[in-house]
mmCIF file of C-alpha atoms in Angstrom:
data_model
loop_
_atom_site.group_PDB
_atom_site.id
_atom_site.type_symbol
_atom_site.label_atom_id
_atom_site.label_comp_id
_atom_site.label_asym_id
_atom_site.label_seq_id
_atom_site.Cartn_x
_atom_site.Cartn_y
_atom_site.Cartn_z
ATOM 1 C CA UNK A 1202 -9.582 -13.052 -19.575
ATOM 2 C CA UNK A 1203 -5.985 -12.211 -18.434
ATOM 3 C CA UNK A 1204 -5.708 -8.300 -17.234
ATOM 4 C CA UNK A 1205 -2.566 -6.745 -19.507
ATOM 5 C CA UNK A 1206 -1.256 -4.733 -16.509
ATOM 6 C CA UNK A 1207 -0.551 -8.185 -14.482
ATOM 7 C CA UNK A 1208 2.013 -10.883 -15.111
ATOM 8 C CA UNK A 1209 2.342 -14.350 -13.501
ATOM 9 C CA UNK A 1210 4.573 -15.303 -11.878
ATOM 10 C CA UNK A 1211 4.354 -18.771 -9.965
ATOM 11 C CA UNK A 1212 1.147 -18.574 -7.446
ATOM 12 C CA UNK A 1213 1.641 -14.376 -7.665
ATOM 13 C CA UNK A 1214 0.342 -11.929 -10.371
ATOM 14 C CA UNK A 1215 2.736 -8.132 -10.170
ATOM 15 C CA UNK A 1216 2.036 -5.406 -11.922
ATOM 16 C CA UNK A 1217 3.741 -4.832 -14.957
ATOM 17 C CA UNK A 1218 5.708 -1.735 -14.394
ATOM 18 C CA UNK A 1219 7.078 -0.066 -17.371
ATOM 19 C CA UNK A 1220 7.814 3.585 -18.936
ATOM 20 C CA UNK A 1221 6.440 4.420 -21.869
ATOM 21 C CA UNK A 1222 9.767 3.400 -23.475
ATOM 22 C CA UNK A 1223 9.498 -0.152 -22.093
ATOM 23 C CA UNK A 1224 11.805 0.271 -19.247
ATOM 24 C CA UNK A 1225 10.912 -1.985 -16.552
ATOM 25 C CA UNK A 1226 10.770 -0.395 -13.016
ATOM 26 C CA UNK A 1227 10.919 -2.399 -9.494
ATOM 27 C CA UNK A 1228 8.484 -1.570 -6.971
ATOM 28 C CA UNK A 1229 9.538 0.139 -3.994
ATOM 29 C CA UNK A 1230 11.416 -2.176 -1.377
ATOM 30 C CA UNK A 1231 8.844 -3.442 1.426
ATOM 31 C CA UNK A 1232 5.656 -3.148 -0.883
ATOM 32 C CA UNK A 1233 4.409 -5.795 -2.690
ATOM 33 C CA UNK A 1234 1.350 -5.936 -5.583
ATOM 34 C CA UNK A 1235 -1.836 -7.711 -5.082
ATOM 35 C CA UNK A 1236 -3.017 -9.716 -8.431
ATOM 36 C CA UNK A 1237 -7.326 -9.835 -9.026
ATOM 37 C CA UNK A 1238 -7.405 -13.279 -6.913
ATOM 38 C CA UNK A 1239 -5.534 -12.049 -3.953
ATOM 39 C CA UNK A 1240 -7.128 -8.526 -3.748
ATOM 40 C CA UNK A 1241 -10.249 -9.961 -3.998
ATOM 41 C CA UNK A 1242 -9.642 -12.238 -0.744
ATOM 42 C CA UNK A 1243 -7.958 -9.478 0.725
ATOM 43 C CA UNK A 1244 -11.315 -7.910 0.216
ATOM 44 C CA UNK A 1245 -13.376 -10.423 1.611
ATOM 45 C CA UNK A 1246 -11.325 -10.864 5.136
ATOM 46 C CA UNK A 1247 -11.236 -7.042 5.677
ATOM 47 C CA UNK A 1248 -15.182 -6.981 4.925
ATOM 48 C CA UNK A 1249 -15.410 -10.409 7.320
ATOM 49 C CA UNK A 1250 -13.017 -8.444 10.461
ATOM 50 C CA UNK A 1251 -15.361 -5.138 9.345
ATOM 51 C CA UNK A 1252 -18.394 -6.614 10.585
ATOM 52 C CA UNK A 1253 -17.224 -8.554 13.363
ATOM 53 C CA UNK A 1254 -15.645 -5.067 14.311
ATOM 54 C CA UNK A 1255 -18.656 -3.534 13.790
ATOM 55 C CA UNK A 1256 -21.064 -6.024 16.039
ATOM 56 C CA UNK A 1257 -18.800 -5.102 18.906
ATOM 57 C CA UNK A 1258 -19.040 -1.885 18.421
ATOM 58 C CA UNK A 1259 -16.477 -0.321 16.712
ATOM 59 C CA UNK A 1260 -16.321 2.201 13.607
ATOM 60 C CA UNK A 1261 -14.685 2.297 11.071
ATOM 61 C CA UNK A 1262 -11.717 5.176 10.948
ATOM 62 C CA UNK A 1263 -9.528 5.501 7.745
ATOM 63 C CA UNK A 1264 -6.656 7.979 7.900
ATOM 64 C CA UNK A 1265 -4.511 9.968 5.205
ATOM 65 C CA UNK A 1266 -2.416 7.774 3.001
ATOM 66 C CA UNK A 1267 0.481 9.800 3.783
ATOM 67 C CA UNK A 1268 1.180 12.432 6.727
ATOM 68 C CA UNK A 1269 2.998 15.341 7.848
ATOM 69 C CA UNK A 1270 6.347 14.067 8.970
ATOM 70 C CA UNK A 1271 6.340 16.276 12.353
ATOM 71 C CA UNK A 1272 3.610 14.054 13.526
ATOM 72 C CA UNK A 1273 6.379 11.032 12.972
ATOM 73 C CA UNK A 1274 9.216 12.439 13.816
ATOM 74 C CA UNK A 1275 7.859 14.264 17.138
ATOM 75 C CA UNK A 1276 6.861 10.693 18.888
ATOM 76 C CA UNK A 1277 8.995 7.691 16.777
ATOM 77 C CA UNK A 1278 13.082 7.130 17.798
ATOM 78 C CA UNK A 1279 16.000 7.432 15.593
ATOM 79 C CA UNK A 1280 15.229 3.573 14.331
ATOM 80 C CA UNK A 1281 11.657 4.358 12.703
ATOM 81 C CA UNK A 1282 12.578 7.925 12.093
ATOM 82 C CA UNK A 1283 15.192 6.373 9.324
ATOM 83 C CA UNK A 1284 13.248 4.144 7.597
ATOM 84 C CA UNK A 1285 10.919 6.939 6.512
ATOM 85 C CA UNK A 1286 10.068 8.605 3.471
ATOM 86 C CA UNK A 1287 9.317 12.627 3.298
ATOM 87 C CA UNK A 1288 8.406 14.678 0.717
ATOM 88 C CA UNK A 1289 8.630 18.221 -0.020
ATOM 89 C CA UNK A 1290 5.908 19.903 -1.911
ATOM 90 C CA UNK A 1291 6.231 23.361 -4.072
ATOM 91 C CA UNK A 1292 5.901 25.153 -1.305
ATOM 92 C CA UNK A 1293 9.489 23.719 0.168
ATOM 93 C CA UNK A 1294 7.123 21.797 3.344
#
């Protein structure tokens, strides 16, 4: 059964994106969506380079999805520094 939310493309399944109204929206330059196929390989290599991390020793260590942009700005140059994104929340941070 085809998934609504996906359309094909070639090889590639993307994400419909589209307002309520039917507007169609681009995804944000440098990202790129992941169709059920490719996720699910995805899956299985990070599972794979999990336990082969694992067997050596290593844990696993998963960080926040987005940061505060001090801890960026205070250690990257001027070239990474502009291809960032910042936020400001209510409270103006």
């Amino acid at each position: 059964m085809v998934n609504p939310h996906f359309a094909r493309l070639g090889d590639e399944w993307l994400l419909k994106r589209t307002t309520p109204r039917g507007h169609m929206v681009q995804r944000p330059r440098g990202t790129r969506d992941f169709g059920p196929l490719a996720s699910r390989r995805r899956r299985m290599l990070e599972m794979l380079l999990e336990d082969e991390a694992s067997r050596a020793g290593f844990d696993r260590v998963q960080t926040p999805i987005f940061e505060s942009l001090d801890l960026f700005t205070a250690k990257s140059g001027p070239g990474v520094i502009g291809q960032l994104y910042a936020f400001e929340d209510k409270g103006g941070r």
